[in-house]
XYZ file of C-alpha atoms in Angstrom:
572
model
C -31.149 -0.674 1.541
C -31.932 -3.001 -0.798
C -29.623 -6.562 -1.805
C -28.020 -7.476 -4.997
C -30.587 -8.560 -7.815
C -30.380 -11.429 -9.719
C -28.205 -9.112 -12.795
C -25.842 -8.280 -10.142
C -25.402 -11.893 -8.686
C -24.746 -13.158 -12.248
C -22.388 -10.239 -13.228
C -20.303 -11.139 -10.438
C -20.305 -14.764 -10.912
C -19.403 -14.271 -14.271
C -16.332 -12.289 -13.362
C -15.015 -13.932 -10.585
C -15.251 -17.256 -12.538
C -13.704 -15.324 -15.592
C -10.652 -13.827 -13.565
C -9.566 -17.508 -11.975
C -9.619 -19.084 -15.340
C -7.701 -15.776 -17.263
C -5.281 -16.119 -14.749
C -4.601 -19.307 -14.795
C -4.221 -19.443 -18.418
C -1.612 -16.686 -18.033
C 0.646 -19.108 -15.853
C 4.543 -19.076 -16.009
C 6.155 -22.043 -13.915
C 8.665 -23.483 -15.819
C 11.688 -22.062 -13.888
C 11.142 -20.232 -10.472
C 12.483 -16.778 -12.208
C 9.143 -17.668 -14.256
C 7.216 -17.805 -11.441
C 8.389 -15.568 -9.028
C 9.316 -12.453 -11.375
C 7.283 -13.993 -14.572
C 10.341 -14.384 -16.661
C 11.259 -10.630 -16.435
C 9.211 -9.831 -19.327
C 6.455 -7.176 -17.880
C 6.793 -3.919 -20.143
C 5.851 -0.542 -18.547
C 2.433 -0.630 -18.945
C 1.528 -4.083 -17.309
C 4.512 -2.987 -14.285
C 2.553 0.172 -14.284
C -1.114 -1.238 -13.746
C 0.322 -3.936 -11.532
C 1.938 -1.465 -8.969
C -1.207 0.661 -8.819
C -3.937 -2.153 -8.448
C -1.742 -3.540 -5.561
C -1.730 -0.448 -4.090
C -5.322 0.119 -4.262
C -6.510 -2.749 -2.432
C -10.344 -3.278 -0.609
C -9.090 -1.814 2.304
C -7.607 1.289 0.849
C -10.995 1.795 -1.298
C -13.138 1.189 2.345
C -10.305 3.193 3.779
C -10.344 6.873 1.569
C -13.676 6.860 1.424
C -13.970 6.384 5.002
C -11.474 9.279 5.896
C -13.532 11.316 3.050
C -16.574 11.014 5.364
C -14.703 11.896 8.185
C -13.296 15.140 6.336
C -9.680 13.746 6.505
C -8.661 14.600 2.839
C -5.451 15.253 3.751
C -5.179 11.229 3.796
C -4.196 11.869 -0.167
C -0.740 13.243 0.962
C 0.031 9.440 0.602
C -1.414 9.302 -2.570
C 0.365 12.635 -4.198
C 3.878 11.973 -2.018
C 3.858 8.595 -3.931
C 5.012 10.068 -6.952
C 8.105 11.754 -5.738
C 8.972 8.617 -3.435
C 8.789 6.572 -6.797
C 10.771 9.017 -9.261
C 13.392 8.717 -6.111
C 13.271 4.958 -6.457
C 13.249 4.618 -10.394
C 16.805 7.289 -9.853
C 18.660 5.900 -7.155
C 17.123 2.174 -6.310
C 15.725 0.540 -8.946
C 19.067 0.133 -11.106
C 20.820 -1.664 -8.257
C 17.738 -3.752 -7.775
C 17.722 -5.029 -11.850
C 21.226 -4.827 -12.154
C 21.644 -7.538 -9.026
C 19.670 -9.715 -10.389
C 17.892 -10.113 -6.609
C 14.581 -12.045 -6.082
C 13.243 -10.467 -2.603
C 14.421 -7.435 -1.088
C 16.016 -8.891 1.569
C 17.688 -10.785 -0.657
C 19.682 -7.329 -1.604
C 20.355 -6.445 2.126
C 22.131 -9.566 2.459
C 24.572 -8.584 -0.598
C 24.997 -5.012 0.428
C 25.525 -6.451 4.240
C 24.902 -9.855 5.378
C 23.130 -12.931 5.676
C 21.938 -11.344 8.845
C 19.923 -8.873 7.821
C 18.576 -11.115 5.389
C 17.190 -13.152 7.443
C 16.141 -10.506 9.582
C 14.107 -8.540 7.143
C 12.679 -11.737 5.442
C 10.928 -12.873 8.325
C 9.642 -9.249 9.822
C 8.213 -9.049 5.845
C 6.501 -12.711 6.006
C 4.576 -11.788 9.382
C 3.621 -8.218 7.749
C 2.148 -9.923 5.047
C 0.192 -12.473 6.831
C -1.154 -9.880 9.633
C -1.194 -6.567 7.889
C -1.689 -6.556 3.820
C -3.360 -10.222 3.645
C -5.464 -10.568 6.456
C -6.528 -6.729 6.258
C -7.699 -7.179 2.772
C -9.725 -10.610 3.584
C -11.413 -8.799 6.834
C -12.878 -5.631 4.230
C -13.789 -8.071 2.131
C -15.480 -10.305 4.340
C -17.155 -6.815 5.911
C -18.691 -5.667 2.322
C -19.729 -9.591 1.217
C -21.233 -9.977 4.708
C -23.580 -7.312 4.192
C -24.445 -8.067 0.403
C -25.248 -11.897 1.713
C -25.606 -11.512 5.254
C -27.488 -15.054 5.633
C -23.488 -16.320 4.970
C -20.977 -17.109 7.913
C -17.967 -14.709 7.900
C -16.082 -17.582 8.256
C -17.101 -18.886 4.983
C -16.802 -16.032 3.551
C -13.338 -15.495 4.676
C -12.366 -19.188 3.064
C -14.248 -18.543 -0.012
C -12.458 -15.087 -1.014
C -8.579 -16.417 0.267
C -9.954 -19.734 -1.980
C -10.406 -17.265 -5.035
C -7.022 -15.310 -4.279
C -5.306 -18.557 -4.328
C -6.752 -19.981 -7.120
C -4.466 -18.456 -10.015
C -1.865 -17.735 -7.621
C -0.481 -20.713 -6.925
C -0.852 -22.264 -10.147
C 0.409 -19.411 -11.769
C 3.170 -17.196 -9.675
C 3.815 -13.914 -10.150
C 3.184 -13.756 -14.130
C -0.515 -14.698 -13.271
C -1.464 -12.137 -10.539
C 0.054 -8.973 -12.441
C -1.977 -10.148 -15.612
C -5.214 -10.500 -14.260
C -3.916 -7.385 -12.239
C -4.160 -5.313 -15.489
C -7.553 -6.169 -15.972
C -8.439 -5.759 -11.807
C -7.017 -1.704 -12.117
C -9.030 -0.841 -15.154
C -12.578 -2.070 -13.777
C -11.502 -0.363 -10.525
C -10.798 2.503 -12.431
C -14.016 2.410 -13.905
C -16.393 1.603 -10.948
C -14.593 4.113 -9.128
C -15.581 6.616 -11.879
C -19.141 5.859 -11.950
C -19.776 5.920 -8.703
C -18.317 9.609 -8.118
C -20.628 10.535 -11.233
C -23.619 8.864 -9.476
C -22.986 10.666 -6.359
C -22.803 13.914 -7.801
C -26.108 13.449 -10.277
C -27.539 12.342 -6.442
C -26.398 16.042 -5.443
C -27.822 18.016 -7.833
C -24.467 19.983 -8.277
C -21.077 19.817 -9.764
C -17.632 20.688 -7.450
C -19.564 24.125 -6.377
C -22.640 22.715 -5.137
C -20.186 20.265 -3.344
C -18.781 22.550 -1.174
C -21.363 24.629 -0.783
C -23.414 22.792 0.909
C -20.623 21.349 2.699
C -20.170 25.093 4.403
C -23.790 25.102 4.983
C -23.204 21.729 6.706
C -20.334 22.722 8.783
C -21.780 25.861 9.750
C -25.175 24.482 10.923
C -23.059 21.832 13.194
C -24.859 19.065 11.119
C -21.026 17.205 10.957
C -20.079 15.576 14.533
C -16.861 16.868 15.621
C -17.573 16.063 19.319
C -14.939 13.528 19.690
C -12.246 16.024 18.215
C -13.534 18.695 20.544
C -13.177 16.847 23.427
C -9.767 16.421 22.631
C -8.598 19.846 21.998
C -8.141 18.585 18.183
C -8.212 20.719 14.946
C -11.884 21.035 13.413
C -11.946 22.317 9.925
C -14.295 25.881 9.669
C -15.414 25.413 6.377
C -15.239 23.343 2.868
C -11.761 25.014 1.926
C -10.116 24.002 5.587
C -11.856 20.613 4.767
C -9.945 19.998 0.869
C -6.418 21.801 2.036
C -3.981 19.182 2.512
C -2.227 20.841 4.904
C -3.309 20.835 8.407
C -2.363 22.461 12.244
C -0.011 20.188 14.624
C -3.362 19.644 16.796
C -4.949 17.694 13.609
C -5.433 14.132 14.892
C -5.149 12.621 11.903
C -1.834 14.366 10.402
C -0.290 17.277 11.813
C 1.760 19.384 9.087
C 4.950 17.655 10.246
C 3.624 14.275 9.898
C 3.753 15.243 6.191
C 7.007 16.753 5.861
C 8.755 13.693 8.253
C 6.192 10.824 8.501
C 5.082 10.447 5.437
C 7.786 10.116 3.090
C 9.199 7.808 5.807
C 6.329 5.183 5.551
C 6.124 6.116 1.611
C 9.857 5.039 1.145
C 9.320 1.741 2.787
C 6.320 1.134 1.261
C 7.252 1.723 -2.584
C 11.378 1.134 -2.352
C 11.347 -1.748 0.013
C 8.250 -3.620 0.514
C 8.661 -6.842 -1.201
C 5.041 -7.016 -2.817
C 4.855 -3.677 -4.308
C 9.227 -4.076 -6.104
C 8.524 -7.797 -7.040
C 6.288 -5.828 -9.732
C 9.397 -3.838 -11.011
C 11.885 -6.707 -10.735
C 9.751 -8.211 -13.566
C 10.071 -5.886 -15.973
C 11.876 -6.772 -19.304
C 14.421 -4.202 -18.602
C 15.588 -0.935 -16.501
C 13.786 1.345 -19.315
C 10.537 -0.791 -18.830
C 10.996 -0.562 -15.191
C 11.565 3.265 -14.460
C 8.462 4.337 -17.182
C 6.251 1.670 -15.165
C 7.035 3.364 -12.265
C 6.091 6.548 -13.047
C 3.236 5.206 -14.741
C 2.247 4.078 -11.505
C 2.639 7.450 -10.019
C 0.811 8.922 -12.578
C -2.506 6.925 -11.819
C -2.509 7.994 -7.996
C -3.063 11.721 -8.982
C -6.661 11.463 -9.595
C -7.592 9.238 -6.585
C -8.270 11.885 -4.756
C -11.414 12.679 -6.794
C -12.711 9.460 -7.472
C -11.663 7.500 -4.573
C -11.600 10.032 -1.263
C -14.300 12.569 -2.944
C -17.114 9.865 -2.838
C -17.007 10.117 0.654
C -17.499 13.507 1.157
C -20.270 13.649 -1.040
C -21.732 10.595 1.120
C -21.122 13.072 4.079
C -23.553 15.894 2.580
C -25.844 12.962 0.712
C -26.287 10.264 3.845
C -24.918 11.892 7.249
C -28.298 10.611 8.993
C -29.293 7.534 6.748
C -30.689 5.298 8.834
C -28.654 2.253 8.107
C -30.133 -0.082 11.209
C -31.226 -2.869 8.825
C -27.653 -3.362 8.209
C -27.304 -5.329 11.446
C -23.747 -4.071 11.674
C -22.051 -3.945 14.928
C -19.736 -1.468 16.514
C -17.151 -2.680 18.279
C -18.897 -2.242 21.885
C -20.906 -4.548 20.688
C -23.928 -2.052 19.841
C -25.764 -1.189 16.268
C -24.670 1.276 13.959
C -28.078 4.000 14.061
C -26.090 6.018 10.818
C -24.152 6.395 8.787
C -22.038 8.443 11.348
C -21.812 5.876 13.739
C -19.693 3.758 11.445
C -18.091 5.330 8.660
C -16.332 2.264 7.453
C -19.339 1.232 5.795
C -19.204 4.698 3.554
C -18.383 2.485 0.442
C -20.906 -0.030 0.561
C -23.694 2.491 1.573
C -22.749 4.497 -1.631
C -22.622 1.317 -3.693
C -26.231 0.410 -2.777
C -27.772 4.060 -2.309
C -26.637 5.393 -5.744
C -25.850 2.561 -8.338
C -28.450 0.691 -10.638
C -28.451 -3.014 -11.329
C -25.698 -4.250 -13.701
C -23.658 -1.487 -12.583
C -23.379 -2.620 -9.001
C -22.704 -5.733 -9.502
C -20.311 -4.535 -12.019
C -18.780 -2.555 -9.168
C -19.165 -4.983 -6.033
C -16.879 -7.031 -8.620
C -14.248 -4.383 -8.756
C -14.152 -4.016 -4.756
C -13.358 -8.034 -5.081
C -10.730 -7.141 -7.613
C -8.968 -5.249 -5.419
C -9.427 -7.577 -2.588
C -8.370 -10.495 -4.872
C -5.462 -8.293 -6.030
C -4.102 -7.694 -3.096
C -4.564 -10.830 -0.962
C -2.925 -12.819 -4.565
C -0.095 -10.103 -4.535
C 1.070 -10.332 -0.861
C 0.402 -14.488 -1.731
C 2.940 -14.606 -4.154
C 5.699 -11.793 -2.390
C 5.339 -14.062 0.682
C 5.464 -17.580 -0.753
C 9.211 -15.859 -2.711
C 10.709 -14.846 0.421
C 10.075 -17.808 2.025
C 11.419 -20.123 -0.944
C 13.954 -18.061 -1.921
C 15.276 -16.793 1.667
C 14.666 -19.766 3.225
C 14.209 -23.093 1.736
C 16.587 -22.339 -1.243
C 19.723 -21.311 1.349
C 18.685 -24.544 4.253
C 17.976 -26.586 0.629
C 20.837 -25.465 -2.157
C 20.050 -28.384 -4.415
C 16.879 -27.987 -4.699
C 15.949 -27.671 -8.999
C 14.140 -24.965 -10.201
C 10.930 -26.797 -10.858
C 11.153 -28.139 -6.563
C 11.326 -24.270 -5.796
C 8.281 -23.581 -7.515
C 6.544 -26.181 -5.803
C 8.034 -25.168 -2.344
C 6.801 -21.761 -3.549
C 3.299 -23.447 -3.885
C 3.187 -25.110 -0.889
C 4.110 -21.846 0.831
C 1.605 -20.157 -0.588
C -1.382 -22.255 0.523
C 0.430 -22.735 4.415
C -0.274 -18.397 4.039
C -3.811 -18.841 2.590
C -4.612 -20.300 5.865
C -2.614 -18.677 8.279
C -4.545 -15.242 7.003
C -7.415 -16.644 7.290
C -7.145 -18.039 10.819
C -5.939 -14.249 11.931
C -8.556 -12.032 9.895
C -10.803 -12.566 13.431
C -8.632 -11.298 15.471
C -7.819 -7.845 13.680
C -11.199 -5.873 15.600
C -9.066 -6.829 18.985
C -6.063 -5.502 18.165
C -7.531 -2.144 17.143
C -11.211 -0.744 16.538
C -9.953 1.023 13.793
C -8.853 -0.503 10.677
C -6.969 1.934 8.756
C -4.922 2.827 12.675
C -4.408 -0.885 12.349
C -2.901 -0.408 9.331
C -0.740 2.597 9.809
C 0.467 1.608 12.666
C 1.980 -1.779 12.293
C 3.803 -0.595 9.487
C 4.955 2.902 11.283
C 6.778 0.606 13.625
C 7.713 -2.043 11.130
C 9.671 0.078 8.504
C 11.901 3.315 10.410
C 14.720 0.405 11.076
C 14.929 -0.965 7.338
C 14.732 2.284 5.780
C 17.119 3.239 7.983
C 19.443 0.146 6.361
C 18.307 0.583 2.833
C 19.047 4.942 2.863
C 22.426 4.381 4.862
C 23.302 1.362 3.074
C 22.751 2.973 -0.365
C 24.257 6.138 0.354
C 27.317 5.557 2.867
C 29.925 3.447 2.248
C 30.968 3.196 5.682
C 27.797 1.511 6.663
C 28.750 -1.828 8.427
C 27.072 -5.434 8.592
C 26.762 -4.906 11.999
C 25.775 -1.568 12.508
C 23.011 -2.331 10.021
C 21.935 -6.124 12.032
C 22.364 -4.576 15.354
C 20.012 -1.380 14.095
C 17.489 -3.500 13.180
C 17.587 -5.758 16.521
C 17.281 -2.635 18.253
C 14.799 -0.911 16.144
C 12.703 -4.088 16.355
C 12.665 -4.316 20.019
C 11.709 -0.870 20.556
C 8.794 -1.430 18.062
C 7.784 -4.221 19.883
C 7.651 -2.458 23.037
C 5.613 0.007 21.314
C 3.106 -1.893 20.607
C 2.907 -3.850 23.644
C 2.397 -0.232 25.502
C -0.432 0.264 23.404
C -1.990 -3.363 23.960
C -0.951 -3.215 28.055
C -0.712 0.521 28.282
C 2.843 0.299 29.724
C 3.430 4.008 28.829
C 0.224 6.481 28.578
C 2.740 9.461 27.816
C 3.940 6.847 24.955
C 0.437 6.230 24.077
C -0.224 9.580 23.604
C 2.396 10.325 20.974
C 0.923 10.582 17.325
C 1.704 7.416 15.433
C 3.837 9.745 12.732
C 6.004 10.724 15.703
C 6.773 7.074 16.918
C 7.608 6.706 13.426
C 10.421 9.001 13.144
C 11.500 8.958 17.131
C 12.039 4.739 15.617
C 14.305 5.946 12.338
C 16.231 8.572 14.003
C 17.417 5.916 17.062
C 17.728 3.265 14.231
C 20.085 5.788 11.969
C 21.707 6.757 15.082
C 22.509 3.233 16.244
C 23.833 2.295 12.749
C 25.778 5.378 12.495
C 27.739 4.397 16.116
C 28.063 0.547 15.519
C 29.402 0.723 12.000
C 32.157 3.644 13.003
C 33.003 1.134 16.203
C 33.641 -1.526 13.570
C 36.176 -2.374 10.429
C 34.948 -0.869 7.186
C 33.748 -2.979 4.606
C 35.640 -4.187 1.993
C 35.004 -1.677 -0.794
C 35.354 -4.080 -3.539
C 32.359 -6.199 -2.244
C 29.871 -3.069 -1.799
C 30.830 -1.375 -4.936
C 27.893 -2.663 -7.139
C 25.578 -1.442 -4.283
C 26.458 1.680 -3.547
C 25.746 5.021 -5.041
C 28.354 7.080 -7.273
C 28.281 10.166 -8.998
C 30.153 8.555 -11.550
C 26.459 6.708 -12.440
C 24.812 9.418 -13.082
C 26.962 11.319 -15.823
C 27.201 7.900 -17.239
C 23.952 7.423 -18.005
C 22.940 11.288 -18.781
C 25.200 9.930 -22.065
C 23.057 6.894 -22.909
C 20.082 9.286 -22.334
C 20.940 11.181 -25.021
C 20.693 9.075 -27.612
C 16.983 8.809 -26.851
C 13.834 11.006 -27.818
C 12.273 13.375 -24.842
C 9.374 10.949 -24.962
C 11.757 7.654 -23.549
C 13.716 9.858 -21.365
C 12.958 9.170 -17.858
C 14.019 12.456 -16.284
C 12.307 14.321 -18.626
C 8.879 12.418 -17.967
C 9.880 12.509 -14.552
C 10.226 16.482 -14.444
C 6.671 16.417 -16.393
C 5.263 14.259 -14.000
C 6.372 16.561 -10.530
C 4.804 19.346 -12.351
C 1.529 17.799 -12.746
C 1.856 16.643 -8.996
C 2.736 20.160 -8.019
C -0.307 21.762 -9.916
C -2.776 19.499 -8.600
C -1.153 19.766 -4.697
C -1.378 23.186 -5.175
C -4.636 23.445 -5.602
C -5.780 21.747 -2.976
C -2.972 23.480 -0.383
C-alpha cells in the first residue's frame, strides 16, 4: 500500500491551511448571540449543510463503511429514520425552541421545569461531548493520519488535528464552524462519490455484478461469520438478506425491534435534543429558514447509504484477503492485523489507498479531515455555550456580552485539551469504536427524552418528577456501565444495547409519570409557551396558506417521507 505523494501532501496542505483562514475570516464575536448562534442569520441552505456535515463526522465515515464490510447495512436505519425524527422536530420542537429565544437545550428544560434539570442536563451534555463526539472524532482521525505518516507520534497527531479544530473555532464561534461547514459537506459529498465510482470501475460491474458476486461469496463461505455462529446469531444467506434493512431478533447488530423501539429513541435525542446538532437550527434567520434546513438535512442522508455504507461492501468482494501487514496496525490483543478481515475499521483508508489516484486522494484524505475538523469544531463550540451560558453567565450575571465570548473562548481551549488527554483511553473502554459510541449515548439519552416528550406533551409533568427521573435514570445508566466495565451483572451484560436503551426510558417515563402525579401541578400560566396545543396547529395551517406549495413545510415534508418510503422500500 503505497503513501501519499508529494500532489497529495500539497493538496492537503493547501486545504487545511485554506479552511483555518476561511473560517476565521467568517468570524462573528461582537455579542455572544453572534458567537454562539452567529447572529441568527443562517438561511436553510447553510442550517441544512451544517446539520448534515456534523452528522457525518470521521468516525461515522470509518464507521458505515466498517459495518458495510461487515454486511451490517441495516446500520442505515439511522440514516433513513433521521428524516422522520427531523420532520417530527421541525412540527412539534423547533417552534418552541426559536420562539424561546433559548441558547442551549438545557437552557429550555430549565424554563419548561427548573433550574434543576438545567443544570442536570448541561453537565451530562459537557462530559458527552468531551468523551463521546470530540474525543471519538480525534481518535479516527489520529487512526487514518497515523497510517498516512506513520513515522508521526499519535500524540502529535492528536494535538495537531484538536490545534486545527480550534483554530477558527475559538476565534470565530458558531458563525465560523457552520461556514466552513458548508464547504466541509460538499467535498465530503464529493470524495464520497468518487470513491464509490472507483470501487465499482475496480469491480468490473455495476449494482448487478455487486451482488452477484457477493452470493457467490457468501455461498463459497469466503465471508467469516464464525464469530456470529458461535453465538447462535443471524447470518445473512445471500446478497438480498445482506441489503434488507430489516433483520431477525437473533441479529447482533439490530434485531427488528431495535428498529421499531431503539432507534427512534437514540434518533430523537440525537436530532431534537443534542445541543451540537439544534445549535445549527437555533441560528437560523427565522422558523421558515429553520424547518426547510431541517428537512434539507434529511434530505442529504437518503443517499448515504450508497456512497457511504456501499463502499464497504464492495471492499468486502474487492479486498476480503488483502494482505494489509505493512500497515503495522495493531488489534487490540496487541497482535497485527494479517487482512483486511482482521480489522475492518481500517475499510476506509484501505479503499482510499487501493482505488484512488494522486490528486484525488489527497483531495479525499482532506475531506475525511473535514469531517473530523467538523465535528471536533462543532461539539467545540456546543460545549464552550453550555458552559458559558449555563454556567458562568447564571454564577456571573454581570458579566457583558463581549466577557461571555471570551469565557466562551477560554472554555473552548480548557475542552481542546481535555479531549485530547482522553482520546488514549477510548481502546480501554471498548475494542469497538462504533459500540463505544452507541452505547454511551444509549444510556445517556432514555432519561432526557423522557423529559423533553413528557414535558412537551403533558401538562401535568412536574419539576420534580422530571429532576428526580433524570437522577434516577442517571444512576441506573451508571450502573450499567459499570456492569459492563466490572461485569457486576453477566445476565445484564448480555442484554442488546437497544434493549438497555428502552428498559432506561420506560423506568425514566415511569418515574416521571409517579413523582409529578405525587406532586402540585404546575402553574399553567408559566408552562404555557412550552407546551403543545392543538390550537397551534390550525393557527398556523392559516399562515400556511398564504404561501406557494414550494415554501410550505408540510407539503415538502409529505414529499420528502415519500422519497424516504420509496428508497426504504427497496431495500426492505
Amino acid at each position: 500500500m503505497e503513501g501519499l505523494s508529494t500532489i497529495d501532501l500539497v493538496v492537503i496542505a493547501f486545504y487545511l491551511i485554506g479552511i483555518v483562514i476561511y473560517g476565521i475570516s467568517k468570524s462573528k464575536r461582537d455579542s455572544s448571540e453572534d458567537y454562539f448562534l452567529g447572529g441568527r442569520t443562517m438561511t436553510w441552505p447553510i442550517v441544512g449543510i451544517a446539520l448534515f456535515s456534523a452528522n457525518i463526522s470521521s468516525s461515522t465515515l470509518v464507521g458505515l463503511a466498517s459495518d458495510g464490510f461487515q454486511t451490517n447495512i441495516n446500520v442505515f436505519n439511522y440514516e433513513w429514520f433521521a428524516v422522520v425524527i427531523l420532520i417530527f422536530f421541525s412540527i412539534f420542537f423547533l417552534p418552541f425552541y426559536l420562539k424561546s429565544k433559548v441558547y442551549t437545550m438545557p437552557e429550555f428544560l430549565e424554563r419548561r421545569y427548573d433550574r434543576r434539570s438545567r443544570y442536570y442536563f448541561s453537565f451530562v451534555t459537557i462530559i458527552g461531548n468531551v468523551m463521546v463526539d470530540t474525543a471519538a472524532s480525534l481518535y479516527v482521525g489520529s487512526i487514518v493520519l497515523k497510517l498516512l505518516f506513520p513515522e508521526t507520534s499519535s500524540t502529535v497527531i492528536i494535538i495537531g488535528l484538536a490545534i486545527a479544530a480550534a483554530a477558527y473555532t475559538i476565534p470565530g464561534g458558531l458563525n465560523s464552524v457552520i461556514q466552513t461547514e458548508v464547504i466541509q459537506a460538499v467535498l465530503l459529498i464529493i470524495g464520497s462519490c468518487l470513491l464509490t465510482y472507483f470501487a465499482f470501475q475496480e469491480l468490473g460491474g455495476g449494482w448487478e455484478a455487486m451482488m452477484d458476486k457477493l452470493n457467490v461469496m457468501l455461498d463459497n463461505g469466503d465471508v467469516n461469520f464464525k464469530d456470529r455462529a458461535a453465538n447462535g446469531k443471524y447470518i445473512p444467506a445471500n446478497s438480498d438478506e445482506v441489503f434488507s434493512l430489516v433483520r431477525p431478533i437473533n441479529d447482533e447488530f439490530m434485531p427488528w425491534w431495535g428498529l421499531l423501539t431503539g432507534v427512534p429513541l437514540l434518533g430523537f435525542y440525537f436530532w431534537a435534543n443534542n445541543q451540537f446538532m439544534v445549535q445549527r437550527v437555533l441560528g437560523a434567520k427565522d422558523l421558515n429558514h429553520g424547518r426547510w434546513g431541517a428537512l434539507f438535512a434529511g434530505l442529504l442522508k437518503l443517499p448515504v447509504i450508497f456512497i457511504m455504507i456501499v463502499p464497504g461492501v464492495l471492499a468486502l468482494i474487492l479486498f476480503n484477503t488483502l494482505d494489509i501487514s505493512n500497515l503495522n496496525y495493531p488489534l487490540p490483543n496487541g497482535e497485527m492485523c494479517a487482512n483486511l478481515a482482521d480489522c475492518p475499521n481500517l475499510t476506509y483508508p484501505v479503499l482510499l489507498f487501493q482505488l484512488l489516484p494522486t490528486g484525488i486522494l489527497g483531495l479525499v484524505v482532506a475531506g475525511l479531515l473535514a469531517a473530523m475538523m467538523s465535528s471536533v469544531s462543532a461539539t467545540f463550540n456546543s460545549a464552550s455555550t453550555l458552559i458559558t451560558m449555563d454556567f458562568v453567565k447564571q454564577l456571573r450575571p454581570e458579566m457583558t456580552s463581549k466577557q461571555l465570548v471570551r469565557a466562551g473562548q477560554i472554555a473552548t481551549l480548557v475542552l481542546v485539551i481535555l479531549a485530547s488527554l482522553w482520546v488514549p483511553f477510548i481502546e480501554k473502554v471498548s475494542d469497538s469504536l462504533w459500540g463505544y459510541l452507541q452505547a454511551v449515548i444509549a444510556f445517556t439519552c432514555p432519561p432526557v427524552v423522557s423529559a423533553f416528550l413528557l414535558g412537551m406533551f403533558w401538562k401535568r409533568a412536574t419539576s420534580s418528577g422530571a429532576f428526580i427521573s433524570l437522577l434516577i435514570g442517571g444512576a441506573i445508566a451508571l450502573f450499567m456501565v459499570l456492569s459492563m466495565v466490572f461485569e457486576i451483572s453477566p445476565e445484564l451484560n448480555e442484554l442488546h444495547f437497544l434493549m438497555k436503551a428502552n428498559i432506561l426510558f420506560v423506568i425514566s417515563v415511569f418515574v416521571h409519570v409517579v413523582i409529578s402525579l405525587a406532586t402540585k401541578a404546575p402553574d399553567m400560566s408559566q408552562i404555557a409557551d412550552y407546551t403543545y396545543k392543538k390550537s397551534l396547529f390550525t393557527e398556523e395551517t392559516e399562515e400556511l396558506k398564504s404561501l406557494p406549495w414550494y415554501k410550505n413545510y408540510r407539503i415538502l415534508s409529505i414529499i420528502l417521507l415519500i422519497l424516504t418510503a420509496l428508497l426504504v422500500g427497496w431495500f426492505w
